[in-house]
Coordinates of C-alpha atoms and ligand atoms in Angstrom, one line a residue:
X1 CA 68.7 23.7 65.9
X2 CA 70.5 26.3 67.4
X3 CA 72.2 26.9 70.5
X4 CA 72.3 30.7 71.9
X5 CA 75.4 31.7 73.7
X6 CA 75.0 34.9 75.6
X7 CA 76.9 36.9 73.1
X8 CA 74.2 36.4 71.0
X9 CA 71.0 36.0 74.0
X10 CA 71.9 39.6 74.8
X11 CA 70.6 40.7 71.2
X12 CA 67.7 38.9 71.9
X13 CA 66.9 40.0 74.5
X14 CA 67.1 43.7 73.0
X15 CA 64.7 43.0 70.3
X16 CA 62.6 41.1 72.3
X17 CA 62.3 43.9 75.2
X18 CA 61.5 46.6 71.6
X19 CA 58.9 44.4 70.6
X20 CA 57.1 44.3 74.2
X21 CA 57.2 47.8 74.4
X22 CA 55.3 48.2 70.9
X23 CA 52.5 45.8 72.0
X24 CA 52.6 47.5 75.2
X25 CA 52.1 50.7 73.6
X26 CA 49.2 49.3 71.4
X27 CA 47.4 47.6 74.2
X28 CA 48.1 44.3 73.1
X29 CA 48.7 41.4 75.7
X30 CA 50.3 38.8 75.8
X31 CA 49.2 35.0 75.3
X32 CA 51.9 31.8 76.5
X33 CA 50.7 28.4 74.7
X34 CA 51.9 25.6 75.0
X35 CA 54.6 23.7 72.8
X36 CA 53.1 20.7 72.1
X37 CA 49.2 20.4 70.5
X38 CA 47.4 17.6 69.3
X39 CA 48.6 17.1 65.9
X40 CA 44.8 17.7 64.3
X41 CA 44.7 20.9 65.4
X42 CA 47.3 21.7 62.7
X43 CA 46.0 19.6 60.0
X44 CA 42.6 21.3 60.4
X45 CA 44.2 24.9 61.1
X46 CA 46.8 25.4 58.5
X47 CA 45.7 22.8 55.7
X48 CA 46.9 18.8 55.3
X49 CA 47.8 19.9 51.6
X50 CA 50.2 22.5 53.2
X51 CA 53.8 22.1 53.0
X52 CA 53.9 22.9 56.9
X53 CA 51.6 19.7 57.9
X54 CA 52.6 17.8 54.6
X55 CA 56.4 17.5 55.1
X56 CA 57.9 19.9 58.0
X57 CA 55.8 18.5 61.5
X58 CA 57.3 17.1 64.1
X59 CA 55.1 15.0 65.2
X60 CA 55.1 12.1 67.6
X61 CA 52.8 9.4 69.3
X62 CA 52.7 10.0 73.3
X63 CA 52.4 7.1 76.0
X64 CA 48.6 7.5 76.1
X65 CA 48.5 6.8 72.2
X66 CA 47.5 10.5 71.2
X67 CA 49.3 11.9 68.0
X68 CA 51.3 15.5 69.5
X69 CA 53.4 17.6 67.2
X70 CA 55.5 20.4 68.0
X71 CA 53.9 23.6 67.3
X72 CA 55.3 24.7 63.8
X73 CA 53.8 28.5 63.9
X74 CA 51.5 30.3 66.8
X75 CA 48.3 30.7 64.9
X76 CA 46.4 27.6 65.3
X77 CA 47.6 27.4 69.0
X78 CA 46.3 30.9 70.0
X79 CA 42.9 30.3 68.1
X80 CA 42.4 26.6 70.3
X81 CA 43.6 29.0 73.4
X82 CA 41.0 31.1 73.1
X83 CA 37.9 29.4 71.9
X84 CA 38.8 27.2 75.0
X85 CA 39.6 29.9 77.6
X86 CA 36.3 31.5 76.3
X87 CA 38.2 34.8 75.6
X88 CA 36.0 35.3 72.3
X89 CA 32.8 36.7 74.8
X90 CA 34.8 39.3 76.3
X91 CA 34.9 41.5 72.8
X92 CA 37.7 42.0 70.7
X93 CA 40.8 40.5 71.9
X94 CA 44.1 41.8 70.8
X95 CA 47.0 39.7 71.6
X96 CA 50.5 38.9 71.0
X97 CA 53.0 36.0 71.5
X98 CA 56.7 34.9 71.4
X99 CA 58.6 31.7 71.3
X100 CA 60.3 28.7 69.6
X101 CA 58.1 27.1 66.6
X102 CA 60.0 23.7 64.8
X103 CA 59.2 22.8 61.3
X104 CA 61.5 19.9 59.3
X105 CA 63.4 21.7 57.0
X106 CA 66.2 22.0 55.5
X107 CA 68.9 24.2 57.4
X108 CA 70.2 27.3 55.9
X109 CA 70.7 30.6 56.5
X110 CA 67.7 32.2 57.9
X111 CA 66.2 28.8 58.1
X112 CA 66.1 26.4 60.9
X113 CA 64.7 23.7 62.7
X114 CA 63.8 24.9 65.5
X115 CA 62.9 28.8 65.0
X116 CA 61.7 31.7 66.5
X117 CA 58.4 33.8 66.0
X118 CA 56.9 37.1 67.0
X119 CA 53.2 37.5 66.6
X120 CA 50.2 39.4 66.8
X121 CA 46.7 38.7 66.2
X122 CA 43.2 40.3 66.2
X123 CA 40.1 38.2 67.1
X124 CA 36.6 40.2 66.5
X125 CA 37.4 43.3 64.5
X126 CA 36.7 43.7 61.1
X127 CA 37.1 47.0 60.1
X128 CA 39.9 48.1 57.8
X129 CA 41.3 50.5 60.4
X130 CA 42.0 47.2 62.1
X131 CA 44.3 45.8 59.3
X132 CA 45.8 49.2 59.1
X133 CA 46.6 49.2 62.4
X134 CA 47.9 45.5 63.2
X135 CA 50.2 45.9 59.7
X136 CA 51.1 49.4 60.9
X137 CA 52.6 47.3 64.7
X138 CA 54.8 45.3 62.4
X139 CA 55.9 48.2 60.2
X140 CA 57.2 50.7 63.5
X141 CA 58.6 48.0 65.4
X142 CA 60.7 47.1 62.5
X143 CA 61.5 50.7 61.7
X144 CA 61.9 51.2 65.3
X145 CA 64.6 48.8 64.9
X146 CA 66.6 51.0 62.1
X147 CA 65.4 48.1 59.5
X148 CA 66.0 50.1 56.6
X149 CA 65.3 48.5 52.7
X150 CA 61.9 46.8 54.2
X151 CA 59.2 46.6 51.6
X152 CA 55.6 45.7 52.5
X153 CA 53.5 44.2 49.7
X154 CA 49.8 44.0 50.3
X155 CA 47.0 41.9 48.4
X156 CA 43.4 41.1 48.4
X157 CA 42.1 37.9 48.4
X158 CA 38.2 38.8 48.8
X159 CA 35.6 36.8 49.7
X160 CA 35.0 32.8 49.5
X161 CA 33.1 33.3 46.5
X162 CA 35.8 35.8 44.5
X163 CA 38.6 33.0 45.1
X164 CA 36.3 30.1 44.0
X165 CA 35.9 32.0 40.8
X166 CA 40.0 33.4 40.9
X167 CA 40.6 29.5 41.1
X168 CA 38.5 28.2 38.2
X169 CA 40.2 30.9 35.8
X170 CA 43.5 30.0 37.3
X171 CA 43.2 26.3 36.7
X172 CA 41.6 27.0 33.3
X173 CA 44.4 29.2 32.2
X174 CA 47.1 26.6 33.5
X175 CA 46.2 23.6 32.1
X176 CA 47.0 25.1 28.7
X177 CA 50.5 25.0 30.0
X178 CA 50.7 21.6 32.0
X179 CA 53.5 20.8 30.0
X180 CA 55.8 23.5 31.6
X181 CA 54.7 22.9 35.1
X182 CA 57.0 21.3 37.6
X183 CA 55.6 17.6 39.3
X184 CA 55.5 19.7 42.3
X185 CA 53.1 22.5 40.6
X186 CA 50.9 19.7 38.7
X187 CA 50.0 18.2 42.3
X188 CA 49.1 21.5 43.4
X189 CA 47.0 22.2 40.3
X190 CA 45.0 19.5 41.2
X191 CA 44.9 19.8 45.3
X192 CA 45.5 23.7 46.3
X193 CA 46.2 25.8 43.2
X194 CA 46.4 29.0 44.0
X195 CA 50.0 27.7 46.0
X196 CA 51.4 27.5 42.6
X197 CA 51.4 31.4 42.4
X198 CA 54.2 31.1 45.4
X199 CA 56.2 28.9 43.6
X200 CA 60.3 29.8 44.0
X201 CA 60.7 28.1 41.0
X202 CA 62.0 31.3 38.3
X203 CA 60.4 29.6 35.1
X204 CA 56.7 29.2 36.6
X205 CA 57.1 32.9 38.0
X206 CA 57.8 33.9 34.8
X207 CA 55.0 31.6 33.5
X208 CA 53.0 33.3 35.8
X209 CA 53.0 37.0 34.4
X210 CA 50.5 36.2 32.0
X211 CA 48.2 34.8 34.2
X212 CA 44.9 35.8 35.6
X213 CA 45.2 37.6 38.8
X214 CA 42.8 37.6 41.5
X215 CA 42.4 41.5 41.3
X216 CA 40.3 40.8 38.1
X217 CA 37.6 39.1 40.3
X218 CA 37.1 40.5 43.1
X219 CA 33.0 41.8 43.8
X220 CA 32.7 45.6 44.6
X221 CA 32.5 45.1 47.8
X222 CA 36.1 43.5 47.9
X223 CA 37.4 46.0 45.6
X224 CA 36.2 48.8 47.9
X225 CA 37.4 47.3 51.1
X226 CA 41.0 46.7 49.7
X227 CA 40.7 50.8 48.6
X228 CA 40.1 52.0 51.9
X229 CA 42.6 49.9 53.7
X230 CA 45.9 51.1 50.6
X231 CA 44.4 54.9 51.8
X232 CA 44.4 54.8 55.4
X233 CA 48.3 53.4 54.6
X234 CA 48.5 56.3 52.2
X235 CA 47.2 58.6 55.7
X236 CA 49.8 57.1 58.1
X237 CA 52.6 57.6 55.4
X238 CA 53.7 53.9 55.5
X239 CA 54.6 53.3 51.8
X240 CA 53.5 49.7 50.1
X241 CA 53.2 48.2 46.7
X242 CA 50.6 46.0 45.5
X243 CA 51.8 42.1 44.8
X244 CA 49.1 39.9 43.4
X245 CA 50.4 36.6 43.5
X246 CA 50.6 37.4 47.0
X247 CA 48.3 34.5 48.4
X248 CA 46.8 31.9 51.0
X249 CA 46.1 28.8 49.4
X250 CA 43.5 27.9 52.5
X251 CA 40.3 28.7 52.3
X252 CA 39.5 30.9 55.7
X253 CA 42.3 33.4 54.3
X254 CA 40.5 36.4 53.1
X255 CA 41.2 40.3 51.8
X256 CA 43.8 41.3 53.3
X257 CA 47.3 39.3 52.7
X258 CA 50.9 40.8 53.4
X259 CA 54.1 40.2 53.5
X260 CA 56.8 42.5 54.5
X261 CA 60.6 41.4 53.0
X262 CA 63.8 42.9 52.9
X263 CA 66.4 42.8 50.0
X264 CA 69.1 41.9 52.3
X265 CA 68.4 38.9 52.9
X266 CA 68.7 37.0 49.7
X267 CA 66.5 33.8 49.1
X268 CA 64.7 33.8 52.6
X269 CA 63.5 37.4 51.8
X270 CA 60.2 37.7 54.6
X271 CA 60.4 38.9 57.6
X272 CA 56.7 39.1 58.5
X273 CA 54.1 37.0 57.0
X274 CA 50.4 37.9 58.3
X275 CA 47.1 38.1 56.7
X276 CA 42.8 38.0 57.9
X277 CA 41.9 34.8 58.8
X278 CA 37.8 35.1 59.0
X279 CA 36.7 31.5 58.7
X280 CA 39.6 29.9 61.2
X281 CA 37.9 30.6 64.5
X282 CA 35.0 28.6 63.2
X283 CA 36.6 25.9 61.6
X284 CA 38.0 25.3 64.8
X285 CA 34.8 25.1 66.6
X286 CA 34.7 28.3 67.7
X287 CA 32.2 31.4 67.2
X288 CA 32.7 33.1 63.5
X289 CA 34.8 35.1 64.1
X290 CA 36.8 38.5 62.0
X291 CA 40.6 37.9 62.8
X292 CA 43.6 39.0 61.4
X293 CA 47.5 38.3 62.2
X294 CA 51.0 38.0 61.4
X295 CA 54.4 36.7 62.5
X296 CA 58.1 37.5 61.9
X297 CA 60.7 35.6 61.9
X298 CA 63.3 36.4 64.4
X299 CA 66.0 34.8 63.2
X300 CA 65.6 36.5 60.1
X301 CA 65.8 40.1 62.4
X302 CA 68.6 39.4 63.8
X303 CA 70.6 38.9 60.3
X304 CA 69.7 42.3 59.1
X305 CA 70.3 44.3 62.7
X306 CA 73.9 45.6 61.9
X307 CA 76.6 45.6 64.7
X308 CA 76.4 48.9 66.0
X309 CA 72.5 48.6 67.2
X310 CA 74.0 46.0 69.5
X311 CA 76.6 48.0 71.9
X312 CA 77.7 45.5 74.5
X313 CA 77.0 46.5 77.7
X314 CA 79.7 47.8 79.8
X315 CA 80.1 47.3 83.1
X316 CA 79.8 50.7 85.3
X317 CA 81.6 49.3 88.6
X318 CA 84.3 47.1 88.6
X319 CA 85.8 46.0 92.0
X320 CA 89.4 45.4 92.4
X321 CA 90.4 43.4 95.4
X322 CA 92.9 41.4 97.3
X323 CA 93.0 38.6 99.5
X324 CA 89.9 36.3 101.2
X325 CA 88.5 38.8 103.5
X326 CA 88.5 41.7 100.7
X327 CA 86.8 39.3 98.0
X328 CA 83.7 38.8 100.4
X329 CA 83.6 42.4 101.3
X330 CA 83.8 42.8 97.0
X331 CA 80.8 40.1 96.9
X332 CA 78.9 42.1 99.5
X333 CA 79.3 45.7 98.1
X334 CA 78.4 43.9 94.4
X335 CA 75.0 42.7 95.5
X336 CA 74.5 46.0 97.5
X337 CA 75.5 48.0 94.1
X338 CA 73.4 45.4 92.1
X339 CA 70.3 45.6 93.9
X340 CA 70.2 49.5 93.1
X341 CA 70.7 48.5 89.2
X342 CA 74.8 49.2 89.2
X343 CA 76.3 46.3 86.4
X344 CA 79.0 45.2 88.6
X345 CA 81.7 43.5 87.4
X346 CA 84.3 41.6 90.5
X347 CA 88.0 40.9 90.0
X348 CA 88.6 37.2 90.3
X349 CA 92.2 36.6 89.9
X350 CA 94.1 38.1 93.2
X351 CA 96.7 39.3 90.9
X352 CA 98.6 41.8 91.2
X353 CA 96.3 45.4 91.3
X354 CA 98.3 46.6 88.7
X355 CA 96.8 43.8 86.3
X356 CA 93.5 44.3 87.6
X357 CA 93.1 48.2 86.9
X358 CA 94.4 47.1 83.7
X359 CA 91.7 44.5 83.1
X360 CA 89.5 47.3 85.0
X361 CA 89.9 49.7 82.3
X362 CA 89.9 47.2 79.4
X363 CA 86.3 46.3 80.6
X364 CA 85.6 49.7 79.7
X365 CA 83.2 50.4 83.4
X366 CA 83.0 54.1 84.3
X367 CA 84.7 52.9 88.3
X368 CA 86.7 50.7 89.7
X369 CA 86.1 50.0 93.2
X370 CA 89.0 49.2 95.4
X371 CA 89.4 47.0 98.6
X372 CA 92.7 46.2 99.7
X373 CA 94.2 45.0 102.9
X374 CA 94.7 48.8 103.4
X375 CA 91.0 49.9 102.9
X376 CA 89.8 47.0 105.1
X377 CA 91.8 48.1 107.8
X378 CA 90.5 51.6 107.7
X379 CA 87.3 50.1 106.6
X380 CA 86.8 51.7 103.6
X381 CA 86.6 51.4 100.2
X382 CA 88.4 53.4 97.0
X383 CA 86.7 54.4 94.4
X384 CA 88.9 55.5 91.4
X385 CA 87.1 57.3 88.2
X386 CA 88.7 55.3 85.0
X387 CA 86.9 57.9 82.7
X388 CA 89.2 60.9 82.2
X389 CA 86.3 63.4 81.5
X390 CA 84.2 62.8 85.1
X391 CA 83.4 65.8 86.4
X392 CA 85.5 65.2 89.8
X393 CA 88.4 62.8 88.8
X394 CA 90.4 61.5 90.4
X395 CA 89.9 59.2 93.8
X396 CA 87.8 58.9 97.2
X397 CA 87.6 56.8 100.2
X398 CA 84.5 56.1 101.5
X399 CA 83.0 54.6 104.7
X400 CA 82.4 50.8 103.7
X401 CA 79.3 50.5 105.7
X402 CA 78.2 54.1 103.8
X403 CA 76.4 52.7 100.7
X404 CA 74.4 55.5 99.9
X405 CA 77.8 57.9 100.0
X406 CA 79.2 55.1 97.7
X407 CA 76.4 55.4 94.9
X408 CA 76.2 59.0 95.0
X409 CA 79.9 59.1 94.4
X410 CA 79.3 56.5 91.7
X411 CA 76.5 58.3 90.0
X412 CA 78.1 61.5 90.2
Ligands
ATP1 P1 59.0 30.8 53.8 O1 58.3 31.0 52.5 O2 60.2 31.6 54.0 O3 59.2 29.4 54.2 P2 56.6 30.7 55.3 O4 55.5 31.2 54.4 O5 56.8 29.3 55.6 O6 58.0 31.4 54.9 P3 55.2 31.7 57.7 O7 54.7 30.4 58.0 O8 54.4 32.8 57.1 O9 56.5 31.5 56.7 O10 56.0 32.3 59.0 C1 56.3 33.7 59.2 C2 57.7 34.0 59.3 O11 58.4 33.1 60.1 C3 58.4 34.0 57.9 O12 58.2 35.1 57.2 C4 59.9 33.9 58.4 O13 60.4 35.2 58.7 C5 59.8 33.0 59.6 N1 60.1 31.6 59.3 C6 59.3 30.7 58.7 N2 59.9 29.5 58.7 C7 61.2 29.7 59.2 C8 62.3 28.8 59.5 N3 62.3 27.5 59.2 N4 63.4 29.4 60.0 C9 63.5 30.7 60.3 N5 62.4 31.5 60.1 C10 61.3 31.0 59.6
MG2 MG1 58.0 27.8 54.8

């Protein structure tokens, strides 16, 4: 687990304030759950023969006995949130959400402990337009973000019944080749099969090429609805290609499934996982419900961004001063200058004002501000343009008790 210092909070906060304004944009609100959940809301959400609840939960007995686990993705949690909150009677609900997740792994780049997500989900639309349109939210607000190199790969997992049939040919075919399967792959042959299609493992991907695929099963009806959806992409230009071992192994994962990856970042290639999800709502006690979502990683943003999207903010005043009564007149005129959304920066070190012009300027703001035992005196302040191609260089003294003559001379 991490620790973020405020060199690296202010990228953050960059990303984070582009990805508000997308869900802004597409009318999407925002949903805040909690951390912690009962743990058996993740065994019965994402699956007990999952690596997630398997192997990566933290998980813990509380002083009133109950089994808690840190929330290792958003899904489950916004599902409870709603069925609960009885948000599933007021129509479709389009929602988004943004926060620390924890899963035990093991460390490395792109990987952690304790993580971060951005999500998005849809509860009560099922029309294809609606997968279009949540996959086409991930896709701007990564392009938005000069992400270049992105691929999105789409699949169709169909209906309960096309997968049940996917998974008999599947396990048929395999067992012919048990004796090149990993332990790992042999347990999931027996408990979750279709996982063994995202194996990492390079000789059961190769294995895996002449497999069935789950494109060879699907009803019309599947077919037809995986069609539509790869030409609405086609209409909103956003380019894809078609991966079919890209799957869920749980069973209320239907159609749609996508991924969207970048070459860039080696092993831990996916940035945005997300898929439709039409049997979770009612395995979780809710109302059957048509849902779809997904959620990147934003650790894994922040690797690709390249330095220059991140300019460091500059301070645009920077007051020099001189002795005790001129440092609380600079503290005053700060706050003053910060409540009207000036980034103020204040001399501390009562050196000599040559030094502090000089840090001035190496701060790179637009102004220094000057109070001196002079200025006080005449109770005034200097302002000095540090930026050589201001319209009207050079330097002015100004009423201290004037503020709005101060900012006009600072925004001029
Ligand atoms: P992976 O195959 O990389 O483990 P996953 O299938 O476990 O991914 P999801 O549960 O779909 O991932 O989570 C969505 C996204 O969250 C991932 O695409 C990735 O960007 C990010 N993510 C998942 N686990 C971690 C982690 N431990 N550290 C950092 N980011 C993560
Ligand atoms: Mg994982």
């Amino acid at each position: 687990m991490i620790d973020l210092l405020p060199s690296q909070a202010e990228r953050w906060q960059k990303v984070e304030a582009l990805a508000r304004n997308h869900f802004r944009r597409a009318g999407l609100g925002e949903i805040r759950t909690p951390l912690i959940e009962h743990t058996e809301l993740f065994s019965r959400g994402i699956g007990e023969t999952t690596d997630v609840v398997g192997k990566e939960m933290y998980s813990f007995i509380d002083r009133g006995d109950r089994s808690c686990t840190l929330r290792p993705e958003g899904t489950a949690s916004v599902v409870r949130s709603v069925i609960q909150n009885g948000l599933l009677s007021q129509g479709p609900q389009r929602l988004w959400y943004m926060g620390p997740m924890f899963r035990y792994e093991r460390p490395q780049a792109g990987r952690q402990r304790q993580f971060h997500q951005i999500g998005a989900e849809f509860f009560g639309l099922s029309s294809e337009i609606s997968d279009a349109e949540i996959i086409s939210i991930a896709w701007d607000f990564l392009n938005d973000l000069g992400l270049q190199e992105l691929t999105l790969e789409i699949n169709s997992l169909g209906t309960t019944e096309d997968r049940k049939k996917y998974r008999e040919n599947l396990v048929a075919w395999l067992e012919n080749f048990s004796e090149q399967l990993d332990d790992q792959s042999l347990k999931q042959l027996k408990q979750n099969p279709l996982r063994i299609l995202d194996s990492k493992k390079a000789h059961i991907q190769e294995l895996l090429n002449g497999a069935p695929m789950i494109g060879e099963v699907l009803c019309q009806r599947s077919q037809d609805r995986f069609l539509n959806i790869q030409s609405i992409l086609n209409s909103l230009g956003i380019p894809f290609t078609i991966n079919q071992k890209l799957v869920r192994g749980l069973d209320y994962y239907c159609h749609t499934a996508f991924e969207i990856t970048s070459k860039q970042l080696g092993a831990q290639a996916t940035v945005c996982g997300g898929g439709r999800y039409d049997g979770l709502v009612e395995q979780l006690g809710g109302p059957a419900t048509p849902s779809i979502g997904w959620a990147i990683g934003l650790e894994r943003l922040l690797i690709l961004l390249s330095e220059d999207y991140f300019k460091k903010e500059v301070p645009e005043v920077y007051i020099v001063n001189k002795g005790c009564k001129a440092q609380i007149e600079a503290l005053k005129l700060a706050r003053d200058l910060r409540k009207s959304n000036f980034l103020v920066d204040i001399d501390y070190s009562g050196s000599a004002f040559s030094k502090q012009f000089k840090r001035a300027n190496r701060s790179n703001a637009s102004w220094a501000v000057v109070i001196g035992d002079q200025e006080l005196l005449q109770k005034e302040v200097r302002l000095k343009s540090l930026k050589g191609e201001t319209i009207d260089p050079g330097e002015h003294f100004v009423k201290i008790s004037d503020l709005n003559q101060i900012i006009e001379r600072l925004r001029s």
